[in-house]
């Protein structure tokens, strides 16, 4: 080994879902939206192409226009908004900003698998209390001393959402550390913890444009919380790279937020398709956890998940399979269009009836 290699930071990186690119594939593996972003964003991109001279200039490092329209949308002050390059960026900055004690940060054993990657990267001690037998969070596990708490609500990949009382109970028991709620999937039928911001200055709510706003490719995420939390996050962010939000993203982000009717319609369509898919899957012998997200977490009564995953792949249908303890007999299936889900069900009929 070359001597300097001893000094490398060693990390086990997060593994994103694969991004295959076949002409007729059905891609249900990374919880993207099957519908295009708000029509106004396409128009904005065309206008940008004509004004590319604007790209000579640095973008607004405060992402002011976007923070302002998000603040208006959620009834908050602009000082309560932090904007970042996808919620992965926002969460990463939050970990670095808020988790700096010897006490462990707490998050469930089964949750978004980026949390332990950041904890390792930033050398933050952490513990992962196990979800119960029904894949629910046990609130008592979060009543103890800690260096911070991170919960995805709805949780991923389980799809299960907890209610506001549950979240508030955890906040009531945690007055001394920052509690981060990752609401990446909240728009598909869960209740947001935003109303609790007034009462709990240590609450940070994180959301993203990647799922419900159909803009995973634009990379926009945001956090909402007390101005003191947002100021602290910005200080850390500006100490790494001030200009993370590129100009086209800022422009398109504003367009997406302004078209609230389109946003609601997309979410409603996905919720309807989710209900239909759940019924069809049940008829084929699958059981799904109760979903409040844009995906279903499903296991079959007799055919192993891995076998189904591979058989679907053969048919150019991509879903997500996690070869991990407790969940290796589940498939995480993103809700696509009605036609995509019909094709999925037809394929599954052949696979599980054999
Ligand atoms: C998709 C997802 C994110 C990150 O999404 P970005 O594209 O980085 O905004 C964060 N948390 C959870 C639970 C997710 O599923």
Short mmCIF file of C-alpha atoms and ligand atoms in Angstrom, two decimals:
data_model
loop_
_atom_site.label_atom_id
_atom_site.label_comp_id
_atom_site.label_asym_id
_atom_site.label_seq_id
_atom_site.Cartn_x
_atom_site.Cartn_y
_atom_site.Cartn_z
CA UNK A 1 0.00 0.00 0.00
CA UNK A 2 1.30 3.45 -0.86
CA UNK A 3 1.92 5.40 2.28
CA UNK A 4 -0.55 8.21 1.63
CA UNK A 5 -3.31 5.69 1.21
CA UNK A 6 -3.25 5.23 4.98
CA UNK A 7 -4.57 8.76 5.17
CA UNK A 8 -7.56 8.25 2.90
CA UNK A 9 -10.99 8.64 4.43
CA UNK A 10 -12.55 5.21 4.14
CA UNK A 11 -16.22 5.12 3.36
CA UNK A 12 -18.73 2.51 2.29
CA UNK A 13 -20.77 4.60 -0.16
CA UNK A 14 -24.54 4.60 -0.51
CA UNK A 15 -25.69 2.44 -3.44
CA UNK A 16 -28.35 4.22 -5.48
CA UNK A 17 -30.93 2.23 -7.42
CA UNK A 18 -29.65 1.42 -10.88
CA UNK A 19 -30.58 3.66 -13.80
CA UNK A 20 -31.01 1.24 -16.71
CA UNK A 21 -31.85 2.76 -20.06
CA UNK A 22 -33.65 0.37 -22.38
CA UNK A 23 -36.20 1.58 -24.93
CA UNK A 24 -39.21 -0.39 -23.67
CA UNK A 25 -38.35 -0.78 -20.03
CA UNK A 26 -40.75 -0.16 -17.18
CA UNK A 27 -38.77 1.56 -14.48
CA UNK A 28 -40.29 1.16 -11.03
CA UNK A 29 -37.10 1.00 -8.97
CA UNK A 30 -36.20 4.49 -7.73
CA UNK A 31 -39.53 6.09 -6.79
CA UNK A 32 -39.43 8.68 -9.53
CA UNK A 33 -42.68 10.24 -10.72
CA UNK A 34 -44.06 8.70 -13.95
CA UNK A 35 -45.51 12.06 -15.03
CA UNK A 36 -43.59 15.05 -16.39
CA UNK A 37 -42.88 18.08 -14.20
CA UNK A 38 -45.28 21.06 -14.25
CA UNK A 39 -45.70 22.26 -17.88
CA UNK A 40 -44.34 25.71 -17.02
CA UNK A 41 -40.90 24.19 -16.26
CA UNK A 42 -40.51 23.04 -19.87
CA UNK A 43 -41.37 26.54 -21.04
CA UNK A 44 -38.86 28.03 -18.61
CA UNK A 45 -36.15 25.74 -19.98
CA UNK A 46 -36.93 26.85 -23.54
CA UNK A 47 -36.68 30.49 -22.45
CA UNK A 48 -33.38 29.73 -20.73
CA UNK A 49 -31.98 28.28 -23.93
CA UNK A 50 -32.57 31.67 -25.56
CA UNK A 51 -30.97 33.54 -22.69
CA UNK A 52 -27.97 31.29 -22.06
CA UNK A 53 -25.87 34.39 -21.48
CA UNK A 54 -27.32 34.36 -17.96
CA UNK A 55 -25.18 31.31 -17.27
CA UNK A 56 -22.03 33.46 -17.30
CA UNK A 57 -23.08 34.73 -13.91
CA UNK A 58 -23.06 32.92 -10.58
CA UNK A 59 -26.51 31.99 -9.34
CA UNK A 60 -28.00 33.56 -6.20
CA UNK A 61 -26.25 31.58 -3.44
CA UNK A 62 -29.19 32.18 -1.12
CA UNK A 63 -31.58 30.62 -3.65
CA UNK A 64 -33.77 33.56 -2.64
CA UNK A 65 -36.52 33.29 -5.25
CA UNK A 66 -37.05 29.62 -4.56
CA UNK A 67 -36.84 29.96 -0.77
CA UNK A 68 -39.35 32.78 -0.98
CA UNK A 69 -41.91 30.89 -3.05
CA UNK A 70 -41.54 27.79 -0.87
CA UNK A 71 -42.00 29.95 2.23
CA UNK A 72 -45.16 31.42 0.75
CA UNK A 73 -46.45 27.97 -0.24
CA UNK A 74 -46.00 26.60 3.29
CA UNK A 75 -46.93 29.74 5.23
CA UNK A 76 -43.45 30.25 6.66
CA UNK A 77 -40.88 33.05 6.73
CA UNK A 78 -38.06 32.91 4.21
CA UNK A 79 -35.58 32.59 7.13
CA UNK A 80 -37.19 29.24 7.88
CA UNK A 81 -36.23 27.77 4.49
CA UNK A 82 -32.98 26.09 3.50
CA UNK A 83 -32.61 25.02 -0.13
CA UNK A 84 -30.16 22.36 -1.32
CA UNK A 85 -29.19 20.07 -4.18
CA UNK A 86 -31.78 17.38 -3.53
CA UNK A 87 -32.72 16.38 -0.01
CA UNK A 88 -29.63 14.18 0.09
CA UNK A 89 -27.59 17.38 0.13
CA UNK A 90 -29.93 18.98 2.67
CA UNK A 91 -29.79 15.95 4.98
CA UNK A 92 -26.03 15.70 4.65
CA UNK A 93 -25.61 19.36 5.67
CA UNK A 94 -28.06 18.81 8.54
CA UNK A 95 -26.07 15.82 9.85
CA UNK A 96 -22.87 17.86 9.70
CA UNK A 97 -24.48 20.87 11.38
CA UNK A 98 -26.52 19.31 14.16
CA UNK A 99 -24.92 16.04 15.19
CA UNK A 100 -21.78 16.88 17.11
CA UNK A 101 -21.86 15.08 20.45
CA UNK A 102 -20.61 11.75 21.76
CA UNK A 103 -24.20 10.65 22.30
CA UNK A 104 -25.57 8.42 19.55
CA UNK A 105 -27.88 9.73 16.88
CA UNK A 106 -30.93 7.45 16.60
CA UNK A 107 -32.71 6.14 13.51
CA UNK A 108 -34.49 2.83 12.80
CA UNK A 109 -32.70 -0.33 11.67
CA UNK A 110 -34.83 -0.33 8.53
CA UNK A 111 -34.99 3.11 6.95
CA UNK A 112 -33.38 5.20 4.21
CA UNK A 113 -29.95 3.64 3.86
CA UNK A 114 -28.14 6.94 3.41
CA UNK A 115 -28.41 7.86 7.13
CA UNK A 116 -25.75 5.45 8.31
CA UNK A 117 -23.53 6.40 5.36
CA UNK A 118 -23.48 10.07 6.46
CA UNK A 119 -23.03 9.07 10.10
CA UNK A 120 -19.98 6.99 9.11
CA UNK A 121 -18.61 9.68 6.82
CA UNK A 122 -18.87 12.39 9.48
CA UNK A 123 -17.89 10.00 12.31
CA UNK A 124 -21.13 10.55 14.17
CA UNK A 125 -21.94 7.81 16.69
CA UNK A 126 -25.33 6.23 15.95
CA UNK A 127 -27.67 3.46 17.02
CA UNK A 128 -30.48 1.86 15.09
CA UNK A 129 -33.41 0.73 17.24
CA UNK A 130 -35.27 -2.10 15.50
CA UNK A 131 -38.69 -1.53 13.98
CA UNK A 132 -41.28 -3.83 15.56
CA UNK A 133 -42.56 -7.04 13.93
CA UNK A 134 -45.02 -5.05 11.82
CA UNK A 135 -42.27 -2.68 10.62
CA UNK A 136 -43.55 0.14 12.83
CA UNK A 137 -41.33 2.54 14.75
CA UNK A 138 -41.39 1.86 18.51
CA UNK A 139 -41.74 5.31 20.03
CA UNK A 140 -40.25 4.28 23.39
CA UNK A 141 -36.94 3.61 21.64
CA UNK A 142 -36.65 7.36 21.16
CA UNK A 143 -37.30 8.38 24.77
CA UNK A 144 -33.63 8.06 25.73
CA UNK A 145 -30.68 10.44 25.74
CA UNK A 146 -29.38 10.96 22.22
CA UNK A 147 -27.33 13.21 19.99
CA UNK A 148 -30.21 13.63 17.55
CA UNK A 149 -33.03 11.71 15.86
CA UNK A 150 -33.73 11.08 12.17
CA UNK A 151 -37.02 9.60 11.05
CA UNK A 152 -38.35 9.22 7.53
CA UNK A 153 -42.14 9.70 7.59
CA UNK A 154 -43.49 7.89 5.60
CA UNK A 155 -40.61 5.53 6.26
CA UNK A 156 -38.70 3.96 3.37
CA UNK A 157 -38.67 1.29 2.16
CA UNK A 158 -41.60 0.25 4.38
CA UNK A 159 -43.99 2.96 3.02
CA UNK A 160 -45.66 3.24 6.43
CA UNK A 161 -46.53 6.68 7.83
CA UNK A 162 -47.02 7.60 11.47
CA UNK A 163 -49.51 10.26 12.51
CA UNK A 164 -48.91 13.70 13.96
CA UNK A 165 -49.60 12.55 17.56
CA UNK A 166 -46.89 9.94 17.25
CA UNK A 167 -44.39 12.47 15.92
CA UNK A 168 -45.30 15.01 18.59
CA UNK A 169 -44.90 12.39 21.29
CA UNK A 170 -41.31 11.82 20.14
CA UNK A 171 -40.71 15.58 20.07
CA UNK A 172 -42.12 15.95 23.60
CA UNK A 173 -39.57 13.42 24.79
CA UNK A 174 -36.71 15.15 22.98
CA UNK A 175 -36.20 18.75 23.98
CA UNK A 176 -32.41 18.67 23.91
CA UNK A 177 -31.42 17.43 20.45
CA UNK A 178 -32.40 18.17 16.88
CA UNK A 179 -35.11 15.92 15.44
CA UNK A 180 -35.02 15.59 11.64
CA UNK A 181 -38.12 14.40 9.81
CA UNK A 182 -37.42 13.28 6.26
CA UNK A 183 -40.74 13.82 4.47
CA UNK A 184 -39.61 12.74 0.98
CA UNK A 185 -42.95 10.91 0.48
CA UNK A 186 -45.31 12.99 2.59
CA UNK A 187 -47.35 14.31 -0.36
CA UNK A 188 -48.77 10.87 -1.17
CA UNK A 189 -51.16 10.74 1.74
CA UNK A 190 -49.26 11.26 5.00
CA UNK A 191 -49.59 14.22 7.36
CA UNK A 192 -46.71 16.68 7.47
CA UNK A 193 -45.17 17.73 10.77
CA UNK A 194 -44.94 21.34 9.55
CA UNK A 195 -47.62 22.59 12.01
CA UNK A 196 -45.33 21.43 14.84
CA UNK A 197 -42.57 23.85 13.83
CA UNK A 198 -44.18 26.63 15.88
CA UNK A 199 -44.00 24.57 19.05
CA UNK A 200 -40.67 22.79 18.61
CA UNK A 201 -37.63 24.87 17.76
CA UNK A 202 -35.51 21.73 17.46
CA UNK A 203 -37.60 20.22 14.63
CA UNK A 204 -36.29 20.19 11.06
CA UNK A 205 -38.65 19.03 8.29
CA UNK A 206 -36.95 17.98 5.03
CA UNK A 207 -38.76 17.59 1.70
CA UNK A 208 -37.76 17.10 -1.94
CA UNK A 209 -38.79 17.88 -5.51
CA UNK A 210 -37.61 14.42 -6.62
CA UNK A 211 -40.76 12.41 -5.98
CA UNK A 212 -44.01 14.36 -5.78
CA UNK A 213 -42.80 17.22 -7.99
CA UNK A 214 -41.40 14.93 -10.69
CA UNK A 215 -37.99 16.62 -10.74
CA UNK A 216 -35.42 14.07 -9.57
CA UNK A 217 -33.20 15.19 -12.45
CA UNK A 218 -33.17 18.80 -11.28
CA UNK A 219 -31.86 18.03 -7.78
CA UNK A 220 -33.83 20.27 -5.44
CA UNK A 221 -34.50 19.62 -1.78
CA UNK A 222 -35.34 21.90 1.13
CA UNK A 223 -35.53 22.01 4.89
CA UNK A 224 -37.96 23.95 7.02
CA UNK A 225 -37.31 24.87 10.62
CA UNK A 226 -36.61 27.58 13.16
CA UNK A 227 -34.45 30.42 11.74
CA UNK A 228 -31.66 29.50 14.18
CA UNK A 229 -31.46 25.99 12.65
CA UNK A 230 -31.52 27.37 9.11
CA UNK A 231 -28.82 29.94 9.90
CA UNK A 232 -26.58 27.22 11.33
CA UNK A 233 -27.08 25.03 8.25
CA UNK A 234 -26.30 27.93 5.91
CA UNK A 235 -23.10 28.70 7.82
CA UNK A 236 -21.95 25.10 7.26
CA UNK A 237 -23.09 25.07 3.64
CA UNK A 238 -21.30 28.34 2.82
CA UNK A 239 -18.17 26.87 4.40
CA UNK A 240 -18.15 24.08 1.82
CA UNK A 241 -19.60 25.54 -1.37
CA UNK A 242 -21.90 28.55 -1.54
CA UNK A 243 -23.10 28.15 -5.11
CA UNK A 244 -24.60 24.68 -5.05
CA UNK A 245 -27.97 25.57 -6.58
CA UNK A 246 -27.57 26.11 -10.30
CA UNK A 247 -29.54 28.78 -12.10
CA UNK A 248 -31.80 26.51 -14.23
CA UNK A 249 -32.78 24.51 -11.14
CA UNK A 250 -33.72 27.67 -9.28
CA UNK A 251 -35.87 28.91 -12.17
CA UNK A 252 -37.61 25.58 -12.76
CA UNK A 253 -38.09 25.04 -9.04
CA UNK A 254 -40.12 28.24 -8.79
CA UNK A 255 -42.27 27.21 -11.78
CA UNK A 256 -43.02 23.84 -10.19
CA UNK A 257 -44.07 25.31 -6.85
CA UNK A 258 -46.29 27.89 -8.51
CA UNK A 259 -48.39 25.26 -10.28
CA UNK A 260 -50.10 23.82 -7.25
CA UNK A 261 -53.07 22.40 -9.20
CA UNK A 262 -50.80 20.27 -11.38
CA UNK A 263 -48.89 19.08 -8.32
CA UNK A 264 -52.05 17.98 -6.53
CA UNK A 265 -53.37 16.24 -9.61
CA UNK A 266 -50.17 14.20 -10.04
CA UNK A 267 -50.17 13.12 -6.39
CA UNK A 268 -53.87 12.20 -6.56
CA UNK A 269 -53.32 10.10 -9.71
CA UNK A 270 -50.50 8.20 -8.03
CA UNK A 271 -52.60 7.57 -4.93
CA UNK A 272 -55.42 6.17 -7.13
CA UNK A 273 -53.03 3.95 -9.07
CA UNK A 274 -51.50 2.75 -5.80
CA UNK A 275 -54.91 1.62 -4.55
CA UNK A 276 -55.63 -0.25 -7.79
CA UNK A 277 -52.21 -1.90 -7.78
CA UNK A 278 -52.58 -2.99 -4.15
CA UNK A 279 -55.84 -4.78 -4.94
CA UNK A 280 -54.35 -6.52 -7.98
CA UNK A 281 -51.27 -7.61 -6.06
CA UNK A 282 -53.43 -9.04 -3.28
CA UNK A 283 -55.30 -11.15 -5.82
CA UNK A 284 -51.98 -12.61 -6.93
CA UNK A 285 -51.01 -13.61 -3.39
CA UNK A 286 -48.94 -10.60 -2.43
CA UNK A 287 -49.30 -8.69 0.78
CA UNK A 288 -48.29 -5.04 0.92
CA UNK A 289 -47.58 -2.92 3.96
CA UNK A 290 -50.08 -0.04 4.33
CA UNK A 291 -48.57 2.58 2.02
CA UNK A 292 -48.64 6.37 2.30
CA UNK A 293 -45.89 6.73 -0.29
CA UNK A 294 -45.50 6.47 -4.08
CA UNK A 295 -44.41 2.85 -3.78
CA UNK A 296 -45.60 -0.44 -2.34
CA UNK A 297 -43.51 -2.76 -0.19
CA UNK A 298 -44.75 -6.20 -1.15
CA UNK A 299 -43.96 -9.82 -0.42
CA UNK A 300 -45.47 -12.93 -1.98
CA UNK A 301 -46.95 -15.85 -0.05
CA UNK A 302 -44.87 -18.49 -1.84
CA UNK A 303 -42.45 -17.14 -4.45
CA UNK A 304 -39.26 -15.60 -3.00
CA UNK A 305 -38.82 -11.86 -3.69
CA UNK A 306 -35.42 -12.30 -5.28
CA UNK A 307 -36.80 -14.76 -7.80
CA UNK A 308 -39.61 -12.37 -8.74
CA UNK A 309 -37.17 -9.48 -8.96
CA UNK A 310 -34.99 -11.39 -11.41
CA UNK A 311 -37.91 -12.67 -13.47
CA UNK A 312 -39.25 -9.11 -13.81
CA UNK A 313 -35.83 -7.92 -14.90
CA UNK A 314 -35.87 -10.49 -17.69
CA UNK A 315 -39.03 -8.79 -18.89
CA UNK A 316 -37.43 -5.32 -18.68
CA UNK A 317 -39.44 -4.39 -15.60
CA UNK A 318 -37.24 -2.94 -12.87
CA UNK A 319 -38.25 -2.89 -9.22
CA UNK A 320 -36.04 -2.57 -6.13
CA UNK A 321 -34.80 -5.51 -4.12
CA UNK A 322 -32.79 -5.13 -0.90
CA UNK A 323 -30.73 -8.15 0.06
CA UNK A 324 -30.78 -7.20 3.73
CA UNK A 325 -31.89 -8.86 6.97
CA UNK A 326 -35.66 -8.78 7.65
CA UNK A 327 -36.58 -7.35 4.25
CA UNK A 328 -35.06 -9.76 1.76
CA UNK A 329 -38.44 -11.25 0.97
CA UNK A 330 -39.88 -7.87 -0.06
CA UNK A 331 -39.95 -5.90 -3.29
CA UNK A 332 -40.22 -2.14 -3.34
CA UNK A 333 -42.39 -1.26 -6.31
CA UNK A 334 -42.68 2.37 -7.42
CA UNK A 335 -46.15 3.43 -8.56
CA UNK A 336 -45.98 4.23 -12.27
CA UNK A 337 -48.74 5.12 -14.73
CA UNK A 338 -51.87 2.96 -14.93
CA UNK A 339 -50.53 1.32 -18.08
CA UNK A 340 -47.19 0.52 -16.49
CA UNK A 341 -48.89 -1.03 -13.50
CA UNK A 342 -51.18 -3.08 -15.75
CA UNK A 343 -48.09 -4.40 -17.54
CA UNK A 344 -46.47 -5.19 -14.19
CA UNK A 345 -49.53 -7.13 -13.03
CA UNK A 346 -49.65 -9.10 -16.32
CA UNK A 347 -45.97 -10.00 -15.94
CA UNK A 348 -46.44 -11.01 -12.31
CA UNK A 349 -49.36 -13.25 -13.25
CA UNK A 350 -46.99 -15.29 -15.40
CA UNK A 351 -44.24 -15.29 -12.80
CA UNK A 352 -46.16 -16.30 -9.68
CA UNK A 353 -48.64 -18.71 -11.30
CA UNK A 354 -45.94 -21.00 -12.69
C1 LIG B 1 -35.52 9.80 -2.44
C2 LIG B 1 -35.26 10.07 -0.99
C3 LIG B 1 -34.43 11.11 -0.55
C4 LIG B 1 -33.56 11.94 -1.43
O1 LIG B 1 -34.02 12.42 -2.52
P1 LIG B 1 -33.31 13.60 -3.32
O2 LIG B 1 -33.48 13.17 -4.72
O3 LIG B 1 -31.87 13.71 -2.90
O4 LIG B 1 -34.08 14.78 -2.94
C5 LIG B 1 -34.32 11.34 0.79
N1 LIG B 1 -34.93 10.57 1.69
C6 LIG B 1 -35.70 9.54 1.33
C7 LIG B 1 -36.35 8.71 2.37
C8 LIG B 1 -35.86 9.26 -0.02
O5 LIG B 1 -36.59 8.20 -0.38
#
